[in-house]
Amino acid sequence: MAHDEQRDHDHEQRDHDHEHRDRQDHRHEHRRHPGLFRDRSPARRRDYSLRSFTVGIGGPVGSGKTALTLALCIRLRERLSLGVVTNDIFTREDADFLHRHRALAAERIRAVETGGCPHAAIREDISHNLDALEQLTADVGPDLLLIESGGDNLAAQFSRELVDYTIYVIDVAGGDKVPRKGGPGITQSDLLVINKTDLAIHVGADLEVMARDSRAMRGEGPFVFAQAKNDVGIDRVVDLVLQARAEAVMDTSAG
């Protein structure tokens, strides 16, 4: 009996020592800063005949990504041929929203159910989204593709293998502290959209503070105050998207 107790004690001690070593060996990389706009991954030169110029729209749940996607469709559908891919974990909720509001013809809207963390489908394993975008290009030949990610946190950012231009959407209901929290979505998206500014007075958010912190976090990176549902700020978003597309297409043609 004493022998068994000693053996159990020795086993527990080895487990404790092993866990202690694991804690010592398992160290997270700590960044000195939340990322710099100028250090973001550059857009890749590629053949747009295989997949049209692609704009990624990301941001937290409820920030207004789908409303912005709808607003862009309404603004651009008479000027360009469009296609949209939406991401949800287990549903087609966002695609159904776009269908109900007749954002585009039904065949131009596709839904991807990611079945897991939204950021994985736009960064680590982009295959399902890439397939959907390439199939849309083959089927309808759009000039511009929009892909809306599922709702995620401030660290979520699109792979440059998936999109050519990134828009990250936050809203004032999260508080005026959000821009200064940083993260790749805030600091390294090509465009930051601060949505639902009409709610600022109701939640005590100071737009001047959000503008100050956005400039501090993003440097020369553009940001736009918007109300996607009320068509406020959408002109500026459209201008920046079209400018990025024109420059990319021109660069490819020149090469």
PDB file of C-alpha atoms in Angstrom:
ATOM      1  CA  MET A   1       0.000   0.000   0.000  1.00  0.00           C
ATOM      2  CA  ALA A   2       2.790   2.405   0.950  1.00  0.00           C
ATOM      3  CA  HIS A   3       4.573   1.428  -2.264  1.00  0.00           C
ATOM      4  CA  ASP A   4       1.461   2.324  -4.308  1.00  0.00           C
ATOM      5  CA  GLU A   5       1.100   5.696  -2.566  1.00  0.00           C
ATOM      6  CA  GLN A   6       4.758   6.513  -3.224  1.00  0.00           C
ATOM      7  CA  ARG A   7       4.337   5.533  -6.905  1.00  0.00           C
ATOM      8  CA  ASP A   8       1.263   7.767  -7.234  1.00  0.00           C
ATOM      9  CA  HIS A   9       3.129  10.629  -5.577  1.00  0.00           C
ATOM     10  CA  ASP A  10       6.093  10.235  -7.938  1.00  0.00           C
ATOM     11  CA  HIS A  11       3.715  10.172 -10.928  1.00  0.00           C
ATOM     12  CA  GLU A  12       1.936  13.356  -9.787  1.00  0.00           C
ATOM     13  CA  GLN A  13       5.294  15.058  -9.247  1.00  0.00           C
ATOM     14  CA  ARG A  14       6.422  14.166 -12.788  1.00  0.00           C
ATOM     15  CA  ASP A  15       3.125  15.521 -14.166  1.00  0.00           C
ATOM     16  CA  HIS A  16       3.613  18.736 -12.203  1.00  0.00           C
ATOM     17  CA  ASP A  17       7.190  19.124 -13.448  1.00  0.00           C
ATOM     18  CA  HIS A  18       6.050  18.449 -17.037  1.00  0.00           C
ATOM     19  CA  GLU A  19       3.249  21.047 -16.823  1.00  0.00           C
ATOM     20  CA  HIS A  20       5.652  23.555 -15.328  1.00  0.00           C
ATOM     21  CA  ARG A  21       8.122  23.033 -18.189  1.00  0.00           C
ATOM     22  CA  ASP A  22       5.274  23.353 -20.691  1.00  0.00           C
ATOM     23  CA  ARG A  23       4.272  26.688 -19.191  1.00  0.00           C
ATOM     24  CA  GLN A  24       7.866  27.879 -19.388  1.00  0.00           C
ATOM     25  CA  ASP A  25       8.323  26.684 -22.982  1.00  0.00           C
ATOM     26  CA  HIS A  26       4.957  27.977 -24.251  1.00  0.00           C
ATOM     27  CA  ARG A  27       5.508  31.663 -24.793  1.00  0.00           C
ATOM     28  CA  HIS A  28       3.335  33.922 -26.921  1.00  0.00           C
ATOM     29  CA  GLU A  29       4.960  36.462 -29.191  1.00  0.00           C
ATOM     30  CA  HIS A  30       4.340  39.929 -27.807  1.00  0.00           C
ATOM     31  CA  ARG A  31       4.222  42.732 -30.329  1.00  0.00           C
ATOM     32  CA  ARG A  32       5.661  46.125 -29.511  1.00  0.00           C
ATOM     33  CA  HIS A  33       2.765  47.825 -31.300  1.00  0.00           C
ATOM     34  CA  PRO A  34      -0.618  46.874 -32.808  1.00  0.00           C
ATOM     35  CA  GLY A  35       0.630  47.061 -36.398  1.00  0.00           C
ATOM     36  CA  LEU A  36       1.425  49.867 -38.806  1.00  0.00           C
ATOM     37  CA  PHE A  37      -0.547  50.841 -41.882  1.00  0.00           C
ATOM     38  CA  ARG A  38       2.616  51.235 -43.943  1.00  0.00           C
ATOM     39  CA  ASP A  39       3.686  47.685 -43.035  1.00  0.00           C
ATOM     40  CA  ARG A  40       0.496  46.015 -44.261  1.00  0.00           C
ATOM     41  CA  SER A  41       0.834  43.296 -46.881  1.00  0.00           C
ATOM     42  CA  PRO A  42       0.788  44.821 -50.367  1.00  0.00           C
ATOM     43  CA  ALA A  43      -1.805  43.806 -52.928  1.00  0.00           C
ATOM     44  CA  ARG A  44      -0.514  41.137 -55.296  1.00  0.00           C
ATOM     45  CA  ARG A  45      -0.187  41.545 -59.035  1.00  0.00           C
ATOM     46  CA  ARG A  46      -2.304  38.858 -60.672  1.00  0.00           C
ATOM     47  CA  ASP A  47      -4.513  37.917 -63.604  1.00  0.00           C
ATOM     48  CA  TYR A  48      -7.964  39.435 -63.036  1.00  0.00           C
ATOM     49  CA  SER A  49      -9.478  37.301 -65.784  1.00  0.00           C
ATOM     50  CA  LEU A  50      -9.268  34.310 -63.431  1.00  0.00           C
ATOM     51  CA  ARG A  51     -10.792  36.191 -60.501  1.00  0.00           C
ATOM     52  CA  SER A  52     -12.045  39.746 -60.742  1.00  0.00           C
ATOM     53  CA  PHE A  53     -10.677  42.537 -58.554  1.00  0.00           C
ATOM     54  CA  THR A  54     -11.833  41.564 -55.066  1.00  0.00           C
ATOM     55  CA  VAL A  55     -12.748  43.762 -52.099  1.00  0.00           C
ATOM     56  CA  GLY A  56     -12.913  42.170 -48.641  1.00  0.00           C
ATOM     57  CA  ILE A  57     -15.293  43.626 -46.052  1.00  0.00           C
ATOM     58  CA  GLY A  58     -14.603  42.532 -42.467  1.00  0.00           C
ATOM     59  CA  GLY A  59     -15.411  43.593 -38.935  1.00  0.00           C
ATOM     60  CA  PRO A  60     -17.142  42.553 -35.707  1.00  0.00           C
ATOM     61  CA  VAL A  61     -20.639  41.088 -35.566  1.00  0.00           C
ATOM     62  CA  GLY A  62     -23.271  43.800 -35.966  1.00  0.00           C
ATOM     63  CA  SER A  63     -20.907  46.529 -37.138  1.00  0.00           C
ATOM     64  CA  GLY A  64     -22.772  46.981 -40.435  1.00  0.00           C
ATOM     65  CA  LYS A  65     -20.780  44.892 -42.908  1.00  0.00           C
ATOM     66  CA  THR A  66     -23.865  43.634 -44.729  1.00  0.00           C
ATOM     67  CA  ALA A  67     -25.443  47.091 -44.783  1.00  0.00           C
ATOM     68  CA  LEU A  68     -22.235  48.459 -46.323  1.00  0.00           C
ATOM     69  CA  THR A  69     -22.176  45.618 -48.852  1.00  0.00           C
ATOM     70  CA  LEU A  70     -25.771  46.458 -49.840  1.00  0.00           C
ATOM     71  CA  ALA A  71     -24.958  50.167 -50.109  1.00  0.00           C
ATOM     72  CA  LEU A  72     -21.975  49.452 -52.369  1.00  0.00           C
ATOM     73  CA  CYS A  73     -24.068  47.168 -54.567  1.00  0.00           C
ATOM     74  CA  ILE A  74     -26.731  49.853 -54.965  1.00  0.00           C
ATOM     75  CA  ARG A  75     -24.153  52.514 -55.795  1.00  0.00           C
ATOM     76  CA  LEU A  76     -22.046  50.453 -58.170  1.00  0.00           C
ATOM     77  CA  ARG A  77     -24.401  48.042 -59.940  1.00  0.00           C
ATOM     78  CA  GLU A  78     -25.282  50.517 -62.697  1.00  0.00           C
ATOM     79  CA  ARG A  79     -21.605  51.311 -63.307  1.00  0.00           C
ATOM     80  CA  LEU A  80     -19.938  47.904 -63.006  1.00  0.00           C
ATOM     81  CA  SER A  81     -20.799  44.246 -63.248  1.00  0.00           C
ATOM     82  CA  LEU A  82     -20.731  42.935 -59.660  1.00  0.00           C
ATOM     83  CA  GLY A  83     -20.657  39.701 -57.696  1.00  0.00           C
ATOM     84  CA  VAL A  84     -20.881  39.079 -53.943  1.00  0.00           C
ATOM     85  CA  VAL A  85     -19.831  36.232 -51.650  1.00  0.00           C
ATOM     86  CA  THR A  86     -21.031  36.284 -48.047  1.00  0.00           C
ATOM     87  CA  ASN A  87     -19.714  34.270 -45.087  1.00  0.00           C
ATOM     88  CA  ASP A  88     -21.705  32.969 -42.131  1.00  0.00           C
ATOM     89  CA  ILE A  89     -20.773  30.135 -39.800  1.00  0.00           C
ATOM     90  CA  PHE A  90     -23.877  27.940 -40.125  1.00  0.00           C
ATOM     91  CA  THR A  91     -26.449  29.966 -42.096  1.00  0.00           C
ATOM     92  CA  ARG A  92     -27.016  31.983 -45.260  1.00  0.00           C
ATOM     93  CA  GLU A  93     -28.289  34.955 -43.252  1.00  0.00           C
ATOM     94  CA  ASP A  94     -26.294  37.701 -44.958  1.00  0.00           C
ATOM     95  CA  ALA A  95     -26.836  36.352 -48.466  1.00  0.00           C
ATOM     96  CA  ASP A  96     -30.571  36.104 -47.743  1.00  0.00           C
ATOM     97  CA  PHE A  97     -30.543  39.737 -46.582  1.00  0.00           C
ATOM     98  CA  LEU A  98     -28.982  40.827 -49.883  1.00  0.00           C
ATOM     99  CA  HIS A  99     -31.496  38.738 -51.834  1.00  0.00           C
ATOM    100  CA  ARG A 100     -34.444  40.254 -49.940  1.00  0.00           C
ATOM    101  CA  HIS A 101     -33.193  43.765 -50.674  1.00  0.00           C
ATOM    102  CA  ARG A 102     -32.487  42.879 -54.313  1.00  0.00           C
ATOM    103  CA  ALA A 103     -28.908  44.057 -54.072  1.00  0.00           C
ATOM    104  CA  LEU A 104     -28.048  42.158 -57.254  1.00  0.00           C
ATOM    105  CA  ALA A 105     -29.556  39.481 -59.441  1.00  0.00           C
ATOM    106  CA  ALA A 106     -29.810  36.206 -57.531  1.00  0.00           C
ATOM    107  CA  GLU A 107     -27.106  34.454 -59.551  1.00  0.00           C
ATOM    108  CA  ARG A 108     -24.597  37.128 -58.561  1.00  0.00           C
ATOM    109  CA  ILE A 109     -24.859  36.432 -54.813  1.00  0.00           C
ATOM    110  CA  ARG A 110     -23.236  33.323 -53.309  1.00  0.00           C
ATOM    111  CA  ALA A 111     -23.075  32.160 -49.694  1.00  0.00           C
ATOM    112  CA  VAL A 112     -20.270  30.264 -47.957  1.00  0.00           C
ATOM    113  CA  GLU A 113     -20.979  28.555 -44.632  1.00  0.00           C
ATOM    114  CA  THR A 114     -17.589  28.521 -42.921  1.00  0.00           C
ATOM    115  CA  GLY A 115     -18.563  26.051 -40.186  1.00  0.00           C
ATOM    116  CA  GLY A 116     -15.964  27.472 -37.800  1.00  0.00           C
ATOM    117  CA  CYS A 117     -13.984  30.577 -36.909  1.00  0.00           C
ATOM    118  CA  PRO A 118     -14.743  33.254 -39.515  1.00  0.00           C
ATOM    119  CA  HIS A 119     -11.142  34.438 -39.656  1.00  0.00           C
ATOM    120  CA  ALA A 120      -9.912  31.009 -40.721  1.00  0.00           C
ATOM    121  CA  ALA A 121     -11.985  31.172 -43.916  1.00  0.00           C
ATOM    122  CA  ILE A 122     -10.495  34.513 -44.939  1.00  0.00           C
ATOM    123  CA  ARG A 123      -6.912  33.945 -43.828  1.00  0.00           C
ATOM    124  CA  GLU A 124      -5.672  30.435 -43.022  1.00  0.00           C
ATOM    125  CA  ASP A 125      -7.916  28.255 -45.221  1.00  0.00           C
ATOM    126  CA  ILE A 126      -9.359  30.397 -47.990  1.00  0.00           C
ATOM    127  CA  SER A 127     -10.164  27.547 -50.361  1.00  0.00           C
ATOM    128  CA  HIS A 128     -13.976  27.651 -50.072  1.00  0.00           C
ATOM    129  CA  ASN A 129     -14.099  31.408 -50.552  1.00  0.00           C
ATOM    130  CA  LEU A 130     -11.574  31.312 -53.364  1.00  0.00           C
ATOM    131  CA  ASP A 131     -13.612  28.641 -55.153  1.00  0.00           C
ATOM    132  CA  ALA A 132     -16.807  30.706 -54.782  1.00  0.00           C
ATOM    133  CA  LEU A 133     -15.151  33.857 -56.117  1.00  0.00           C
ATOM    134  CA  GLU A 134     -13.540  32.092 -59.052  1.00  0.00           C
ATOM    135  CA  GLN A 135     -16.826  30.357 -59.910  1.00  0.00           C
ATOM    136  CA  LEU A 136     -18.634  33.720 -59.834  1.00  0.00           C
ATOM    137  CA  THR A 137     -16.014  35.131 -62.181  1.00  0.00           C
ATOM    138  CA  ALA A 138     -16.504  32.225 -64.576  1.00  0.00           C
ATOM    139  CA  ASP A 139     -20.308  32.374 -64.392  1.00  0.00           C
ATOM    140  CA  VAL A 140     -21.094  36.086 -64.627  1.00  0.00           C
ATOM    141  CA  GLY A 141     -17.812  37.812 -65.533  1.00  0.00           C
ATOM    142  CA  PRO A 142     -17.992  40.634 -62.976  1.00  0.00           C
ATOM    143  CA  ASP A 143     -15.769  43.692 -63.034  1.00  0.00           C
ATOM    144  CA  LEU A 144     -15.668  43.745 -59.235  1.00  0.00           C
ATOM    145  CA  LEU A 145     -16.212  41.172 -56.501  1.00  0.00           C
ATOM    146  CA  LEU A 146     -17.190  41.855 -52.887  1.00  0.00           C
ATOM    147  CA  ILE A 147     -16.628  39.298 -50.149  1.00  0.00           C
ATOM    148  CA  GLU A 148     -18.079  39.848 -46.701  1.00  0.00           C
ATOM    149  CA  SER A 149     -16.491  37.918 -43.851  1.00  0.00           C
ATOM    150  CA  GLY A 150     -18.349  36.547 -40.881  1.00  0.00           C
ATOM    151  CA  GLY A 151     -18.245  38.731 -37.786  1.00  0.00           C
ATOM    152  CA  ASP A 152     -14.925  38.532 -35.987  1.00  0.00           C
ATOM    153  CA  ASN A 153     -12.552  40.413 -33.686  1.00  0.00           C
ATOM    154  CA  LEU A 154     -10.017  43.180 -34.237  1.00  0.00           C
ATOM    155  CA  ALA A 155      -7.293  40.710 -35.153  1.00  0.00           C
ATOM    156  CA  ALA A 156      -9.172  39.412 -38.209  1.00  0.00           C
ATOM    157  CA  GLN A 157      -7.671  40.407 -41.535  1.00  0.00           C
ATOM    158  CA  PHE A 158      -7.990  39.035 -45.050  1.00  0.00           C
ATOM    159  CA  SER A 159      -5.237  37.121 -46.783  1.00  0.00           C
ATOM    160  CA  ARG A 160      -3.835  38.977 -49.797  1.00  0.00           C
ATOM    161  CA  GLU A 161      -4.228  35.720 -51.696  1.00  0.00           C
ATOM    162  CA  LEU A 162      -7.988  36.211 -51.337  1.00  0.00           C
ATOM    163  CA  VAL A 163      -8.607  39.951 -51.680  1.00  0.00           C
ATOM    164  CA  ASP A 164      -6.980  42.926 -53.355  1.00  0.00           C
ATOM    165  CA  TYR A 165      -8.458  45.654 -51.149  1.00  0.00           C
ATOM    166  CA  THR A 166      -9.572  45.416 -47.524  1.00  0.00           C
ATOM    167  CA  ILE A 167     -12.272  47.356 -45.707  1.00  0.00           C
ATOM    168  CA  TYR A 168     -12.677  46.956 -41.948  1.00  0.00           C
ATOM    169  CA  VAL A 169     -15.961  48.105 -40.403  1.00  0.00           C
ATOM    170  CA  ILE A 170     -16.463  49.089 -36.771  1.00  0.00           C
ATOM    171  CA  ASP A 171     -19.373  50.977 -35.253  1.00  0.00           C
ATOM    172  CA  VAL A 172     -19.675  53.626 -32.583  1.00  0.00           C
ATOM    173  CA  ALA A 173     -21.931  51.446 -30.414  1.00  0.00           C
ATOM    174  CA  GLY A 174     -18.787  49.581 -29.362  1.00  0.00           C
ATOM    175  CA  GLY A 175     -17.530  52.789 -27.749  1.00  0.00           C
ATOM    176  CA  ASP A 176     -15.074  55.461 -28.844  1.00  0.00           C
ATOM    177  CA  LYS A 177     -12.214  53.353 -27.440  1.00  0.00           C
ATOM    178  CA  VAL A 178     -12.313  50.845 -30.318  1.00  0.00           C
ATOM    179  CA  PRO A 179      -9.879  52.559 -32.753  1.00  0.00           C
ATOM    180  CA  ARG A 180      -7.128  52.877 -30.151  1.00  0.00           C
ATOM    181  CA  LYS A 181      -7.377  49.184 -29.269  1.00  0.00           C
ATOM    182  CA  GLY A 182      -5.611  48.492 -32.551  1.00  0.00           C
ATOM    183  CA  GLY A 183      -5.189  45.099 -34.125  1.00  0.00           C
ATOM    184  CA  PRO A 184      -4.677  44.306 -37.825  1.00  0.00           C
ATOM    185  CA  GLY A 185      -8.287  45.123 -38.692  1.00  0.00           C
ATOM    186  CA  ILE A 186      -7.857  48.670 -37.371  1.00  0.00           C
ATOM    187  CA  THR A 187      -4.283  49.388 -38.345  1.00  0.00           C
ATOM    188  CA  GLN A 188      -3.671  47.471 -41.561  1.00  0.00           C
ATOM    189  CA  SER A 189      -6.911  47.432 -43.519  1.00  0.00           C
ATOM    190  CA  ASP A 190      -6.746  49.557 -46.654  1.00  0.00           C
ATOM    191  CA  LEU A 191      -9.791  51.464 -45.417  1.00  0.00           C
ATOM    192  CA  LEU A 192     -11.343  51.761 -41.959  1.00  0.00           C
ATOM    193  CA  VAL A 193     -15.071  52.542 -41.888  1.00  0.00           C
ATOM    194  CA  ILE A 194     -16.516  53.870 -38.614  1.00  0.00           C
ATOM    195  CA  ASN A 195     -20.193  53.122 -39.027  1.00  0.00           C
ATOM    196  CA  LYS A 196     -23.462  54.123 -37.311  1.00  0.00           C
ATOM    197  CA  THR A 197     -22.278  57.600 -36.389  1.00  0.00           C
ATOM    198  CA  ASP A 198     -25.917  58.573 -35.823  1.00  0.00           C
ATOM    199  CA  LEU A 199     -25.837  56.442 -32.664  1.00  0.00           C
ATOM    200  CA  ALA A 200     -22.907  58.311 -31.091  1.00  0.00           C
ATOM    201  CA  ILE A 201     -25.087  60.665 -29.086  1.00  0.00           C
ATOM    202  CA  HIS A 202     -27.067  57.740 -27.676  1.00  0.00           C
ATOM    203  CA  VAL A 203     -24.080  55.690 -26.505  1.00  0.00           C
ATOM    204  CA  GLY A 204     -21.822  58.546 -25.385  1.00  0.00           C
ATOM    205  CA  ALA A 205     -19.224  58.017 -28.112  1.00  0.00           C
ATOM    206  CA  ASP A 206     -17.085  61.021 -29.031  1.00  0.00           C
ATOM    207  CA  LEU A 207     -16.458  61.096 -32.786  1.00  0.00           C
ATOM    208  CA  GLU A 208     -13.582  63.549 -32.377  1.00  0.00           C
ATOM    209  CA  VAL A 209     -11.848  61.049 -30.104  1.00  0.00           C
ATOM    210  CA  MET A 210     -12.433  58.275 -32.648  1.00  0.00           C
ATOM    211  CA  ALA A 211     -11.011  60.454 -35.429  1.00  0.00           C
ATOM    212  CA  ARG A 212      -7.963  61.361 -33.322  1.00  0.00           C
ATOM    213  CA  ASP A 213      -7.285  57.757 -32.387  1.00  0.00           C
ATOM    214  CA  SER A 214      -7.822  56.519 -35.942  1.00  0.00           C
ATOM    215  CA  ARG A 215      -5.200  58.950 -37.187  1.00  0.00           C
ATOM    216  CA  ALA A 216      -2.842  57.900 -34.397  1.00  0.00           C
ATOM    217  CA  MET A 217      -3.297  54.181 -35.088  1.00  0.00           C
ATOM    218  CA  ARG A 218      -3.384  54.315 -38.896  1.00  0.00           C
ATOM    219  CA  GLY A 219      -1.033  57.162 -39.770  1.00  0.00           C
ATOM    220  CA  GLU A 220      -1.698  57.978 -43.422  1.00  0.00           C
ATOM    221  CA  GLY A 221      -4.294  55.216 -43.740  1.00  0.00           C
ATOM    222  CA  PRO A 222      -7.753  56.507 -44.734  1.00  0.00           C
ATOM    223  CA  PHE A 223     -10.828  56.201 -42.554  1.00  0.00           C
ATOM    224  CA  VAL A 224     -14.437  57.220 -43.199  1.00  0.00           C
ATOM    225  CA  PHE A 225     -17.286  58.085 -40.856  1.00  0.00           C
ATOM    226  CA  ALA A 226     -20.428  56.492 -42.234  1.00  0.00           C
ATOM    227  CA  GLN A 227     -24.050  55.544 -41.779  1.00  0.00           C
ATOM    228  CA  ALA A 228     -24.389  52.709 -44.240  1.00  0.00           C
ATOM    229  CA  LYS A 229     -28.162  52.395 -43.786  1.00  0.00           C
ATOM    230  CA  ASN A 230     -28.622  56.120 -44.396  1.00  0.00           C
ATOM    231  CA  ASP A 231     -26.192  56.383 -47.322  1.00  0.00           C
ATOM    232  CA  VAL A 232     -23.855  58.694 -45.397  1.00  0.00           C
ATOM    233  CA  GLY A 233     -20.157  58.452 -46.227  1.00  0.00           C
ATOM    234  CA  ILE A 234     -20.730  55.909 -48.991  1.00  0.00           C
ATOM    235  CA  ASP A 235     -19.533  58.286 -51.734  1.00  0.00           C
ATOM    236  CA  ARG A 236     -16.063  58.329 -50.200  1.00  0.00           C
ATOM    237  CA  VAL A 237     -15.964  54.546 -49.820  1.00  0.00           C
ATOM    238  CA  VAL A 238     -16.994  54.126 -53.463  1.00  0.00           C
ATOM    239  CA  ASP A 239     -14.328  56.583 -54.620  1.00  0.00           C
ATOM    240  CA  LEU A 240     -11.569  54.746 -52.741  1.00  0.00           C
ATOM    241  CA  VAL A 241     -12.663  51.320 -53.995  1.00  0.00           C
ATOM    242  CA  LEU A 242     -12.837  52.493 -57.611  1.00  0.00           C
ATOM    243  CA  GLN A 243      -9.483  54.234 -57.313  1.00  0.00           C
ATOM    244  CA  ALA A 244      -7.846  51.071 -55.952  1.00  0.00           C
ATOM    245  CA  ARG A 245      -9.386  48.960 -58.719  1.00  0.00           C
ATOM    246  CA  ALA A 246      -8.313  51.385 -61.455  1.00  0.00           C
ATOM    247  CA  GLU A 247      -4.745  51.476 -60.164  1.00  0.00           C
ATOM    248  CA  ALA A 248      -4.564  47.693 -59.893  1.00  0.00           C
ATOM    249  CA  VAL A 249      -5.939  47.082 -63.370  1.00  0.00           C
ATOM    250  CA  MET A 250      -3.644  49.742 -64.852  1.00  0.00           C
ATOM    251  CA  ASP A 251      -0.638  48.229 -63.085  1.00  0.00           C
ATOM    252  CA  THR A 252      -1.453  44.799 -64.457  1.00  0.00           C
ATOM    253  CA  SER A 253      -1.937  46.144 -67.980  1.00  0.00           C
ATOM    254  CA  ALA A 254       1.360  48.029 -67.812  1.00  0.00           C
ATOM    255  CA  GLY A 255       3.177  44.877 -66.724  1.00  0.00           C
TER     256      GLY A 255
END
